[in-house]
Short mmCIF file of C-alpha atoms in Angstrom, two decimals:
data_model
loop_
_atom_site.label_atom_id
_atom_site.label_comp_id
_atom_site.label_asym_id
_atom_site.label_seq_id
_atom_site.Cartn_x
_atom_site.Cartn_y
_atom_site.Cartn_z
CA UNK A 9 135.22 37.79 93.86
CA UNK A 10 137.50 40.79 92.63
CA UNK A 11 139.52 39.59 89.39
CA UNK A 12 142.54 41.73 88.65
CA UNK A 13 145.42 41.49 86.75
CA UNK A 14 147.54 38.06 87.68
CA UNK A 15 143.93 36.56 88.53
CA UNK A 16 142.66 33.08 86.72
CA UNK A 17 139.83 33.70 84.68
CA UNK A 18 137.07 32.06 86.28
CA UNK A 19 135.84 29.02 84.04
CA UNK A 20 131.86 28.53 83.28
CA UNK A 21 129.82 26.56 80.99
CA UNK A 22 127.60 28.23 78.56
CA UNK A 23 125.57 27.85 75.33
CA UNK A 24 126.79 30.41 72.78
CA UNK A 25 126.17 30.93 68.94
CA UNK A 26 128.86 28.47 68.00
CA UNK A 27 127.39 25.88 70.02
CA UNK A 28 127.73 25.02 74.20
CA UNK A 29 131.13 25.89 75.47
CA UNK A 30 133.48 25.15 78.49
CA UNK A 31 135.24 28.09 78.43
CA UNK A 32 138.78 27.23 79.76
CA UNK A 33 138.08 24.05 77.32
CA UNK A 34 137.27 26.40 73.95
CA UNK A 35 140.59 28.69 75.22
CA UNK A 36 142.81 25.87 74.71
CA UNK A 37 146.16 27.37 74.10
CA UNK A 38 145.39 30.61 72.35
CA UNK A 39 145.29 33.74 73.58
CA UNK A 40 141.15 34.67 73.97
CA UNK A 41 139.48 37.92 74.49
CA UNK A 42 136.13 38.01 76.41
CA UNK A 43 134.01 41.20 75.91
CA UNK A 44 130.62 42.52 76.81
CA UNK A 45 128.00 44.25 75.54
CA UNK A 46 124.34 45.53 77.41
CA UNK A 47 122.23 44.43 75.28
CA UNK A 48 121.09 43.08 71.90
CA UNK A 49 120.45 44.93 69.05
CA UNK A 50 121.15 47.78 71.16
CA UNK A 51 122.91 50.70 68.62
CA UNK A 52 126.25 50.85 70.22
CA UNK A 53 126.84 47.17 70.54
CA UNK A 54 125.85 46.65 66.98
CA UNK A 55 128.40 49.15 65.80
CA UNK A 56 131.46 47.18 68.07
CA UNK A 57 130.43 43.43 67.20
CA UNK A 58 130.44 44.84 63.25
CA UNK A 59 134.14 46.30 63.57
CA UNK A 60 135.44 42.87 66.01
CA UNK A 61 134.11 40.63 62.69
CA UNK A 62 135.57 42.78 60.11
CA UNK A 63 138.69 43.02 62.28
CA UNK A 64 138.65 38.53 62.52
CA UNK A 65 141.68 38.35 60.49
CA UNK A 66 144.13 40.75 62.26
CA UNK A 67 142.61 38.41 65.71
CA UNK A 68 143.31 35.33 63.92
CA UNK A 69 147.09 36.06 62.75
CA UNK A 70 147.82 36.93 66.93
CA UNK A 71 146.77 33.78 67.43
CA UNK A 72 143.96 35.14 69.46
CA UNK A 73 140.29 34.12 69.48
CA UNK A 74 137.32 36.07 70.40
CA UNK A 75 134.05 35.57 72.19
CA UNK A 76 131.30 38.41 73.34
CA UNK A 77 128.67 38.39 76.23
CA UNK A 78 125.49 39.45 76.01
CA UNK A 79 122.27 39.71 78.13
CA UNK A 80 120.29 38.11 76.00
CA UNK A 81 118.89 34.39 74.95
CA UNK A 82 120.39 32.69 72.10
CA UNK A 83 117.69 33.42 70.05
CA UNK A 84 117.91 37.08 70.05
CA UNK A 85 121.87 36.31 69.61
CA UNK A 86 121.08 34.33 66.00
CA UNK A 87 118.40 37.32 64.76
CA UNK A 88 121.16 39.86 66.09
CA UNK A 89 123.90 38.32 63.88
CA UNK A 90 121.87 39.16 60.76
CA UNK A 91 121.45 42.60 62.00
CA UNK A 92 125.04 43.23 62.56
CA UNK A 93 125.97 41.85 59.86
CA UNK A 94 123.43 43.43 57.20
CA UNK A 95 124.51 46.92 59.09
CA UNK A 96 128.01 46.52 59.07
CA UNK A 97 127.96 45.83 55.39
CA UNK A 98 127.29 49.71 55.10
CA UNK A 99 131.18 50.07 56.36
CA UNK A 100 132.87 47.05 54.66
CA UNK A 101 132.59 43.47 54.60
CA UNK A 102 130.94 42.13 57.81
CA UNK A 103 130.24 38.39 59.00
CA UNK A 104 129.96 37.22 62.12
CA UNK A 105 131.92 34.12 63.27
CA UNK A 106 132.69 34.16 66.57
CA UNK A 107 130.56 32.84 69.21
CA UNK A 108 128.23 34.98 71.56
CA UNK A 109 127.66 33.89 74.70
CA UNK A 110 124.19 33.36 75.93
CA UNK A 111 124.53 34.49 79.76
CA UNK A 112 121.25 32.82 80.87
CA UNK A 113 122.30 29.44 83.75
CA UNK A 114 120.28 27.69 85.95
CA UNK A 115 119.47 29.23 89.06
CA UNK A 116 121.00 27.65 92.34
CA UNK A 117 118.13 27.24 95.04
CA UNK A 118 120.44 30.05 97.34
CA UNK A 119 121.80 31.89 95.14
CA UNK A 120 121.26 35.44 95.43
CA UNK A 121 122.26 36.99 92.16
CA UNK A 122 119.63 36.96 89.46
CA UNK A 123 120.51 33.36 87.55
CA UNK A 124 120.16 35.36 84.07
CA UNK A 125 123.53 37.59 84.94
CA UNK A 126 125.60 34.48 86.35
CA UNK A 127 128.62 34.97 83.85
CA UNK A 128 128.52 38.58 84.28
CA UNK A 129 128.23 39.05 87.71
CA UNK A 130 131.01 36.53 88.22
CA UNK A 131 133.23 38.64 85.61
CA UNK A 132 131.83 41.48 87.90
CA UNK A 133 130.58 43.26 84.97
CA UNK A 134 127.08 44.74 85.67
CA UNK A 135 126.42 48.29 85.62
CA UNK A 136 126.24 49.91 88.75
CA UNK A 137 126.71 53.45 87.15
CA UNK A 138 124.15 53.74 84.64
CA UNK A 139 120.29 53.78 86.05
CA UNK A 140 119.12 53.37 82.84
CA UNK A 141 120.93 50.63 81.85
CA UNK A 142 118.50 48.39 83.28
CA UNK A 143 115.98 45.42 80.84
CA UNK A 144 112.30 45.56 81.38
CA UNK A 145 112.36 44.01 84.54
CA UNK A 146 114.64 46.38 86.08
CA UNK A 147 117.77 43.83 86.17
CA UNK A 148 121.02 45.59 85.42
CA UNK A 149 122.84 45.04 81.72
CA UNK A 150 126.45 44.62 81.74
CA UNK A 151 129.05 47.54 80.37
CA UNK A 152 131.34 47.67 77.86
CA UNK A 153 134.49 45.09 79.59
CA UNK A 154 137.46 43.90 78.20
CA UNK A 155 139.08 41.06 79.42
CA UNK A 156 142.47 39.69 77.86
CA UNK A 157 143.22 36.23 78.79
CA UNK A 158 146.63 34.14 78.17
CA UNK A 159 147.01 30.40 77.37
CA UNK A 160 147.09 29.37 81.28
CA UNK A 161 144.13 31.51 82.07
CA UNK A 162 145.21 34.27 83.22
CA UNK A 163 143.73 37.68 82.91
CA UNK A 164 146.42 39.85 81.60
CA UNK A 165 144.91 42.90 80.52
CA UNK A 166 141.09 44.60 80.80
CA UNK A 167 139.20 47.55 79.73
CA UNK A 168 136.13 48.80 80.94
CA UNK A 169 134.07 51.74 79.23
CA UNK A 170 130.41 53.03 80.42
CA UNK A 171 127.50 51.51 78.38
CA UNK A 172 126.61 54.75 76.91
CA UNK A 173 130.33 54.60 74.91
CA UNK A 174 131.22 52.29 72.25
CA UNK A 175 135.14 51.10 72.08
CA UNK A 176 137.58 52.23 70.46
CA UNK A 177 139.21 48.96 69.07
CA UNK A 178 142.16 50.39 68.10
CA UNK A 179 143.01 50.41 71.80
CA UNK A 180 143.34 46.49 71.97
CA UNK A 181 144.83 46.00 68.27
CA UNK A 182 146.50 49.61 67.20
CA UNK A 183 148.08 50.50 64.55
CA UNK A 184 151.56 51.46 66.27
CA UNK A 185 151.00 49.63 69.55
CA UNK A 186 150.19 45.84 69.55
CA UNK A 187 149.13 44.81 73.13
CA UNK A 188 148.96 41.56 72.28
CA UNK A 189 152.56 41.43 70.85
CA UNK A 190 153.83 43.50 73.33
CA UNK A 191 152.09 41.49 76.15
CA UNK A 192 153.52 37.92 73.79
CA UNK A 193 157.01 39.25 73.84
CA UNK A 194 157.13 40.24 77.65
CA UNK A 195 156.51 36.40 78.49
CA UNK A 196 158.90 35.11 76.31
CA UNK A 197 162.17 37.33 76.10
CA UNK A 198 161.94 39.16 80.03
CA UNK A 199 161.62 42.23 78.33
CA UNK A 200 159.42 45.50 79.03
CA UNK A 201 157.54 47.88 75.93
CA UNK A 202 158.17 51.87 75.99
CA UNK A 203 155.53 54.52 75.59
CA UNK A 204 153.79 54.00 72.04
CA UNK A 205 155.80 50.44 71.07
CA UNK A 206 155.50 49.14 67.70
CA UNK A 207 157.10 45.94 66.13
CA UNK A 208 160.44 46.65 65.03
CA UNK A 209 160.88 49.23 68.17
CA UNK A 210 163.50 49.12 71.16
CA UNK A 211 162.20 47.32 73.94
CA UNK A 212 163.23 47.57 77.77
CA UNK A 213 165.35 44.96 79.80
CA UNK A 214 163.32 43.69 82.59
CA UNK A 215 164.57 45.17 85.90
CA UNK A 216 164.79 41.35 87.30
CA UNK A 217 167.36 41.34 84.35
CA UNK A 218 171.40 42.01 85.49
CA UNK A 219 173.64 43.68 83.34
CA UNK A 220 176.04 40.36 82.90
CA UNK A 221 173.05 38.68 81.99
CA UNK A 222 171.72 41.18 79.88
CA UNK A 223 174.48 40.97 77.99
CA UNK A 224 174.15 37.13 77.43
CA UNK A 225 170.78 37.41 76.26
CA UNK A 226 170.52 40.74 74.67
CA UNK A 227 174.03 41.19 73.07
CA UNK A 228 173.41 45.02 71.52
CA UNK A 229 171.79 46.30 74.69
CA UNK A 230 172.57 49.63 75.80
CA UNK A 231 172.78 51.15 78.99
CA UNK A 232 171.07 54.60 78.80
CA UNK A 233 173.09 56.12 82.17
CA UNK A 234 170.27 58.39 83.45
CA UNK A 235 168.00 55.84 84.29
CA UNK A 236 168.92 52.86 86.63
CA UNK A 237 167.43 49.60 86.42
CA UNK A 238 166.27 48.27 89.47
CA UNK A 239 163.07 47.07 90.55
CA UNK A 240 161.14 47.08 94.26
CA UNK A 241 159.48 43.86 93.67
CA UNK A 242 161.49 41.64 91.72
CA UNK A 243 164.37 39.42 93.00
CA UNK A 244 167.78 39.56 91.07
CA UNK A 245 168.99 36.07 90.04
CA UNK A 246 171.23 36.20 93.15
CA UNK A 247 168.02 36.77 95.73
CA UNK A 248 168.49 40.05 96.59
CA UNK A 249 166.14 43.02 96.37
CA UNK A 250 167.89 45.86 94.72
CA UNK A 251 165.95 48.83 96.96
CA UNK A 252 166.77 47.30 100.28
CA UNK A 253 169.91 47.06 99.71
CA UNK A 254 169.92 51.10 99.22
CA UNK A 255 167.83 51.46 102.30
CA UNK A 256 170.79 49.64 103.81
CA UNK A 257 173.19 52.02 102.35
CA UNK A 258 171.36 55.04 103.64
CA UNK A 259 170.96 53.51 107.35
CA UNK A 260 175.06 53.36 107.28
CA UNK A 261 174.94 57.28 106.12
CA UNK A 262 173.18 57.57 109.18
CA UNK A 263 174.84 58.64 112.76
CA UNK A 264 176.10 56.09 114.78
CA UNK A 265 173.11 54.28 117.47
CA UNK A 266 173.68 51.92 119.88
CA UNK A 267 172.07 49.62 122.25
CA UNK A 268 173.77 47.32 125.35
CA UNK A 269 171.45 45.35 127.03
CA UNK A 270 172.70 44.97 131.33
CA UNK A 271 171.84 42.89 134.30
CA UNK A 272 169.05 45.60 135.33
CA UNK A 273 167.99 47.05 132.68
CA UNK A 274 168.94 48.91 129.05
CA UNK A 275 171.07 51.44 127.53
CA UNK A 276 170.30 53.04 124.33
CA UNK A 277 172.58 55.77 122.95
CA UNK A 278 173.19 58.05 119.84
CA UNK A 279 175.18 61.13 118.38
CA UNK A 280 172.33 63.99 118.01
CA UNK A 281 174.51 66.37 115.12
CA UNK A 282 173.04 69.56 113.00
CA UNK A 283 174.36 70.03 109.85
CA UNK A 284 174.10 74.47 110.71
CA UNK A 285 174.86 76.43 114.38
CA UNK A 286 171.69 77.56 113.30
CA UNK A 287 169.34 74.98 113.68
CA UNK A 288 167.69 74.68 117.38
CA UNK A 289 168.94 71.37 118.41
CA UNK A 290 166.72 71.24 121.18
CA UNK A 291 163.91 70.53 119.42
CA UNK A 292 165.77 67.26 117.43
CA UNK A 293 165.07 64.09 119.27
CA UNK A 294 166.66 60.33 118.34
CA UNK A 295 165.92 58.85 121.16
CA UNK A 296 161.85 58.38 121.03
CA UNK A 297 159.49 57.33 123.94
CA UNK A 298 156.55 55.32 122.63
CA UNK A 299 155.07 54.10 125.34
CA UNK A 300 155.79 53.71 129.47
CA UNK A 301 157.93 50.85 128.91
CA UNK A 302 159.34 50.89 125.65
CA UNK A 303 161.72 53.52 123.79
CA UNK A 304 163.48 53.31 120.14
CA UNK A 305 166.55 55.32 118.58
CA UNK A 306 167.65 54.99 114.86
CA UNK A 307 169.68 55.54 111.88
CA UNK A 308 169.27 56.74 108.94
CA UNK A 309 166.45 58.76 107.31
CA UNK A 310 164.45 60.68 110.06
CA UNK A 311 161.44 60.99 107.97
CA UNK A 312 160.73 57.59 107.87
CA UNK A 313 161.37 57.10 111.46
CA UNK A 314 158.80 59.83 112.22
CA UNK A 315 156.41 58.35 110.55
CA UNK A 316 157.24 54.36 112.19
CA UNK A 317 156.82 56.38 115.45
CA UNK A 318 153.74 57.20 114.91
CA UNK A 319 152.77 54.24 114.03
CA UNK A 320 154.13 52.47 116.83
CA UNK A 321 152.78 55.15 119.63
CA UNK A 322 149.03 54.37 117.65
CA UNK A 323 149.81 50.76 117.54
CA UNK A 324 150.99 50.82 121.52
CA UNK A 325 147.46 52.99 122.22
CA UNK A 326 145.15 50.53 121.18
CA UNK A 327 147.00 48.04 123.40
CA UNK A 328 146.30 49.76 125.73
CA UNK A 329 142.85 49.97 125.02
CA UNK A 330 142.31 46.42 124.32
CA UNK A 331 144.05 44.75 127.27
CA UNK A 332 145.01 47.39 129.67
CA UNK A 333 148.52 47.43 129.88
CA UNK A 334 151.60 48.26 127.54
CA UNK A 335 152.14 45.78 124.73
CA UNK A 336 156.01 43.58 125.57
CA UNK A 337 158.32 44.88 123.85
CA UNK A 338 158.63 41.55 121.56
CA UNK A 339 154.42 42.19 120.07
CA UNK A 340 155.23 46.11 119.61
CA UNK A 341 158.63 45.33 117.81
CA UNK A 342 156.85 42.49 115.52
CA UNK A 343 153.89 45.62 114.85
CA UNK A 344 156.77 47.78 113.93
CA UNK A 345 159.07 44.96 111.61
CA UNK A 346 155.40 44.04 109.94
CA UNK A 347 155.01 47.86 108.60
CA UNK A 348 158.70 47.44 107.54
CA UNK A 349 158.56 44.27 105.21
CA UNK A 350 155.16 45.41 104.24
CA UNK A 351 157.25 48.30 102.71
CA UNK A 352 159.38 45.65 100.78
CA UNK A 353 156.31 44.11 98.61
CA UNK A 354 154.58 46.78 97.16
CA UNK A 355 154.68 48.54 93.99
CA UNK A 356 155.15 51.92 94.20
CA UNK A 357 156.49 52.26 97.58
CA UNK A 358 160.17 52.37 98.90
CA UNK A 359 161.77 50.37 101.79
CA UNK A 360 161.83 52.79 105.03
CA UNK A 361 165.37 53.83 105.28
CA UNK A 362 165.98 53.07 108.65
CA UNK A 363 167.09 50.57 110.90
CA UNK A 364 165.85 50.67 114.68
CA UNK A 365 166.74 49.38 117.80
CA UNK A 366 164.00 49.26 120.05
CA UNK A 367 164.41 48.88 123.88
CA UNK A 368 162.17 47.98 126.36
CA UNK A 369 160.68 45.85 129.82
CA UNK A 370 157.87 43.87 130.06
CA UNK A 371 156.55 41.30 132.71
CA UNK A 372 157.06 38.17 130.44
CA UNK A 373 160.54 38.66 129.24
CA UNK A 374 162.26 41.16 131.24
CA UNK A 375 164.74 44.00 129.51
CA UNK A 376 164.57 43.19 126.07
CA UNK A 377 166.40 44.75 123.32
CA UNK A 378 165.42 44.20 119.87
CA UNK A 379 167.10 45.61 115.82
CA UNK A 380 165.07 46.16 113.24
CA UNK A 381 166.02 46.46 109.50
CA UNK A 382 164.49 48.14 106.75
CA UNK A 383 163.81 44.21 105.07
CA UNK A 384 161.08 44.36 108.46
CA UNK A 385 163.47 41.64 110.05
CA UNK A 386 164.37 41.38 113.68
CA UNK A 387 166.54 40.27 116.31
CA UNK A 388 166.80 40.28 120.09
CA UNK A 389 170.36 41.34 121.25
CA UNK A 390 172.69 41.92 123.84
CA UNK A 391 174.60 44.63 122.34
CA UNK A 392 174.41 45.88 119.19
CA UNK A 393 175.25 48.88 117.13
CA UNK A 394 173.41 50.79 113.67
CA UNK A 395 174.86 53.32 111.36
CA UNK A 396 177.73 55.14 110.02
CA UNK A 397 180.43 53.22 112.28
CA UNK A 398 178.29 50.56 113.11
CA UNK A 399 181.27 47.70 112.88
CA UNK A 400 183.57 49.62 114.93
CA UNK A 401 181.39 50.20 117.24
CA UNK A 402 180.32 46.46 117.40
CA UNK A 403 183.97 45.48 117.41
CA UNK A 404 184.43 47.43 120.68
CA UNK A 405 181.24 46.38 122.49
CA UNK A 406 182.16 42.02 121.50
CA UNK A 407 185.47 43.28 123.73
CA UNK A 408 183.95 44.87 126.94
CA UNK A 409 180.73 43.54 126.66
CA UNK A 410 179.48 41.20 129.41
CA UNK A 411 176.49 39.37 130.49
CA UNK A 412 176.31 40.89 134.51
CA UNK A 413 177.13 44.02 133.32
CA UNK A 414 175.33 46.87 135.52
CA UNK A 415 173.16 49.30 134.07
CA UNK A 416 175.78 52.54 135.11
CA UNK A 417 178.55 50.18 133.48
CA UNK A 418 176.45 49.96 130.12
CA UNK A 419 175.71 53.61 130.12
CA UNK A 420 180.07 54.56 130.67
CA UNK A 421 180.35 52.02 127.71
CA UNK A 422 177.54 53.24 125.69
CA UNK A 423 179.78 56.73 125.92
CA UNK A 424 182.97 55.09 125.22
CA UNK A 425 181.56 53.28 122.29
CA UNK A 426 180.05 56.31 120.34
CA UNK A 427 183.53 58.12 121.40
CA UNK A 428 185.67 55.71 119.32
CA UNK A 429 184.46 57.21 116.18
CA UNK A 430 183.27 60.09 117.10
CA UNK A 431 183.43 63.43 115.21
CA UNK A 432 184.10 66.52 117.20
CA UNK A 433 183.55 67.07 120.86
CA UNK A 434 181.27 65.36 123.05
CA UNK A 435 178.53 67.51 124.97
CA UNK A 436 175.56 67.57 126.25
CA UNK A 437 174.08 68.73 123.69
CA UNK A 438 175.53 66.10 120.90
CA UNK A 439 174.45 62.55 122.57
CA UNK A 440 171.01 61.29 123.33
CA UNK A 441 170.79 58.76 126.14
CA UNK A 442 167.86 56.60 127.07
CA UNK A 443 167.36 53.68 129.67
CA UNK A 444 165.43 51.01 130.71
CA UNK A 445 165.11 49.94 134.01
CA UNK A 446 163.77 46.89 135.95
CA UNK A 447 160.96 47.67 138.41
CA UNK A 448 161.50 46.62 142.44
CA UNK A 449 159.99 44.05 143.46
CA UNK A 450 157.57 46.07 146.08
CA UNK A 451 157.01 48.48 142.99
CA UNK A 452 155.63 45.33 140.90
CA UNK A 453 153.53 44.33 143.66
CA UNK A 454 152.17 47.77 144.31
CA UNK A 455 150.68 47.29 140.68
CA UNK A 456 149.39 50.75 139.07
CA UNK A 457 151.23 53.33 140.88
CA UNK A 458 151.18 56.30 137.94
CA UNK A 459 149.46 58.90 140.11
CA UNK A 460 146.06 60.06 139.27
CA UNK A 461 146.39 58.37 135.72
CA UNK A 462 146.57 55.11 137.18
CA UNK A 463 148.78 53.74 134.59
CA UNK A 464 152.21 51.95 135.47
CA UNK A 465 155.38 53.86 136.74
CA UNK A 466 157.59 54.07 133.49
CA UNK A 467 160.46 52.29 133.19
CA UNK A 468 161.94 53.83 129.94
CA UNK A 469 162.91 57.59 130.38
CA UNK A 470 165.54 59.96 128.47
CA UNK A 471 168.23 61.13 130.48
CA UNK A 472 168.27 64.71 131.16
CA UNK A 473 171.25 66.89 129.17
CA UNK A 474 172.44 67.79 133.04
CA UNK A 475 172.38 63.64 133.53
CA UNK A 476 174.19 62.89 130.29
CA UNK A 477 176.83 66.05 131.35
CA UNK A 478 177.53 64.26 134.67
CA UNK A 479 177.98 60.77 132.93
CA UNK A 480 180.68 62.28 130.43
CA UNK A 481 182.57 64.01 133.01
CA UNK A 482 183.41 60.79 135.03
#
């Protein structure tokens, strides 16, 4: 099992110095820390259990207790305690109080894992590094973990140095930064630490923290106007993430798209603009083919729709590969929306800033045309319109829209649509057209009919800039 941060520490019984523990039982409600050591009276370990005794007192006023894991029988652990003790004398004061667990269980009759590294191995803390690091057996000793535990159990913090290099304790109770403190003060006030935080220091708003509430709870807070507080992966009070909305934002920057769904088939249309004469527009494309049967146009950022077309054209491949046809349009669009919300749940990562509407025709549902927004949710529509002058444009399709609506009606709409706000003239060369359409019945039955590929006739294509010329000058 892989513990991380957020994980419950796993509970275990044990016999230790101080007696045989549960361990979730002898945490109580205190804070504990759980480290390990290789070996007994091992140099390096001797030198780290003398400084966590002398250091019992600045434990005990966190409200924190302690408890180290060794290799070793409980024997060795009693004999050990003298030695550490009578060593550590040569620094300062030195007695050992706090328990040492004995990591020696009964073996299950299938386990696999030597019985005398149960706690360890289920802390995952055996060295797989060091080849030396090994008892006279050959079995692997532990190395030098940290584990920082809360009052419900959960691991909150861990360390983990090689064998061969003793801790630096100062890193768990510093001088200047108290991780404990900082970690205590988190929980109870919503509030982050800054780089090298010390009691008496500014602290940070949480980002799940508003300004109006802020100001409630934190009445002297200041906003510092070069850094904004918003989080990926924390909800505002009101349920909204903060960084899809901006995706939003940046999808109505984006030119207008558009997509009408007719009686035989689908329309998909958008403005294709440069921002300089001198940029080769013929090599920009909106309008993407993934597969045969399915095409997508977008708004918004066309980096991240780049990279969802690859994606999809991978994600359509294996498809293929698998069952031998195209995926529907509905299974490639759910692929697509998947990566999208994925996106929205991640630290570290940003929203795609795009929204997509994806068009396509498949044997189960017919001409289907599908929106996708950068939250990874989706819809099936009729009509429907993305971008900069998205309502207008949806505005004029709710009045001319209509359910037997022919496929050369839908594209002379499509036009008029993306004319109402348009910027400029309209050429050629400044709209992108793509369309669906419904195989013949005698087409269907004739089955594979690509040629020598022997893959199906398409039935999404880009219209030519001579087709798209003709169109506009009806």
């Amino acid at each position: 099992m892989s513990l991380r941060l957020g994980s419950i520490a796993p509970d275990f019984e044990a016999q230790t110095t101080a007696g045989p523990i549960k361990f979730h039982e002898w945490i109580g409600n205190s804070w504990a820390v759980l480290f390990s050591h290789p070996g007994d009276f091992t140099p390096v370990c001797t030198t780290e259990l003398g400084e966590v005794a002398r250091r019992a007192l600045d434990f005990e006023k966190r409200g924190v207790k302690v408890i180290g894991i060794s290799a070793n029988g409980l024997e060795d652990h009693h004999k050990w305690i003298q030695d550490i003790n009578e060593y550590g004398g040569k620094v300062g004061p030195t007695d050992v109080q706090f328990p040492i667990v004995r990591d020696i269980l009964l073996c299950t009759p299938i386990a696999i894992a030597d019985p005398d590294r149960k706690i360890s191995t289920l802390y995952d803390m055996l060295d797989a590094q060091d080849a030396t690091n090994r008892d006279a057996k050959g079995l692997p000793f532990t190395i030098r973990t940290v584990f920082i535990i809360d009052p419900k159990k959960v691991i909150r913090l861990t360390l983990s140095y090689p064998a061969s290099t003793g801790r630096n304790f100062d890193e768990i109770i510093r001088k200047r930064v108290d991780i404990f403190l900082a970690l205590q003060i988190g929980d109870k006030h919503r509030v982050t630490t800054p780089v090298n935080w010390k009691k008496g220091d500014d602290v940070i708003v949480h980002p799940s923290v508003t300004n109006e509430e802020a100001k409630t709870l934190f009445p002297e807070f200041t906003i510092h106007k070069r850094r904004r507080r918003y989080s990926l992966t924390v909800f505002s009070p009101s349920g909204k993430l903060v960084q899809i909305e901006h995706a939003l934002a940046a999808v109505s920057q984006g030119t207008t798209s558009l997509g009408i769904k007719a009686s035989n088939g689908i329309v998909i249309a958008t403005e294709k603009k440069t921002s300089s004469i001198l940029i080769d527009d013929s090599m920009l494309d909106k309008v993407a083919v993934i597969c045969p049967n399915i095409g997508i146009v977008y708004s918004g950022m066309g980096p991240d729709f780049r990279v969802l077309i690859a994606k999809a054209r991978k994600s359509a491949q294996a498809y293929w590969k698998i069952y031998g046809e195209y995926p529907p349009t509905r299974v490639l669009t759910q692929e697509i929306a998947t990566v999208m919300q994925q996106a929205t749940q991640s630290g570290g990562v940003r929203p795609y800033g795009v929204s997509l509407l994806v068009a396509g025709w498949d044997s189960n549902r017919g001409p289907t045309l599908y929106q996708v927004d950068p939250s990874g949710s989706f819809w099936a529509w009729k009509a429907s319109a993305i971008g900069k002058n998205m309502v207008n444009a949806k505005t004029f399709l709710e009045k001319r829209y209509s359910d037997d609506i022919s496929l050369e009606d839908a594209i002379h709409t499509a036009l008029l649509t993306l004319k109402e706000g348009f910027e400029g003239q309209m050429t050629e060369k400044t709209i992108e057209i793509g369309v669906v359409t419904v195989p013949s019945i005698s087409e269907l039955e004739d089955g594979k009919i690509g040629g020598e590929t022997g893959r199906p006739k398409p039935t999404f294509r880009k219209l030519t800039e001579e087709e798209v010329r003709d169109y506009l000058a009806l």
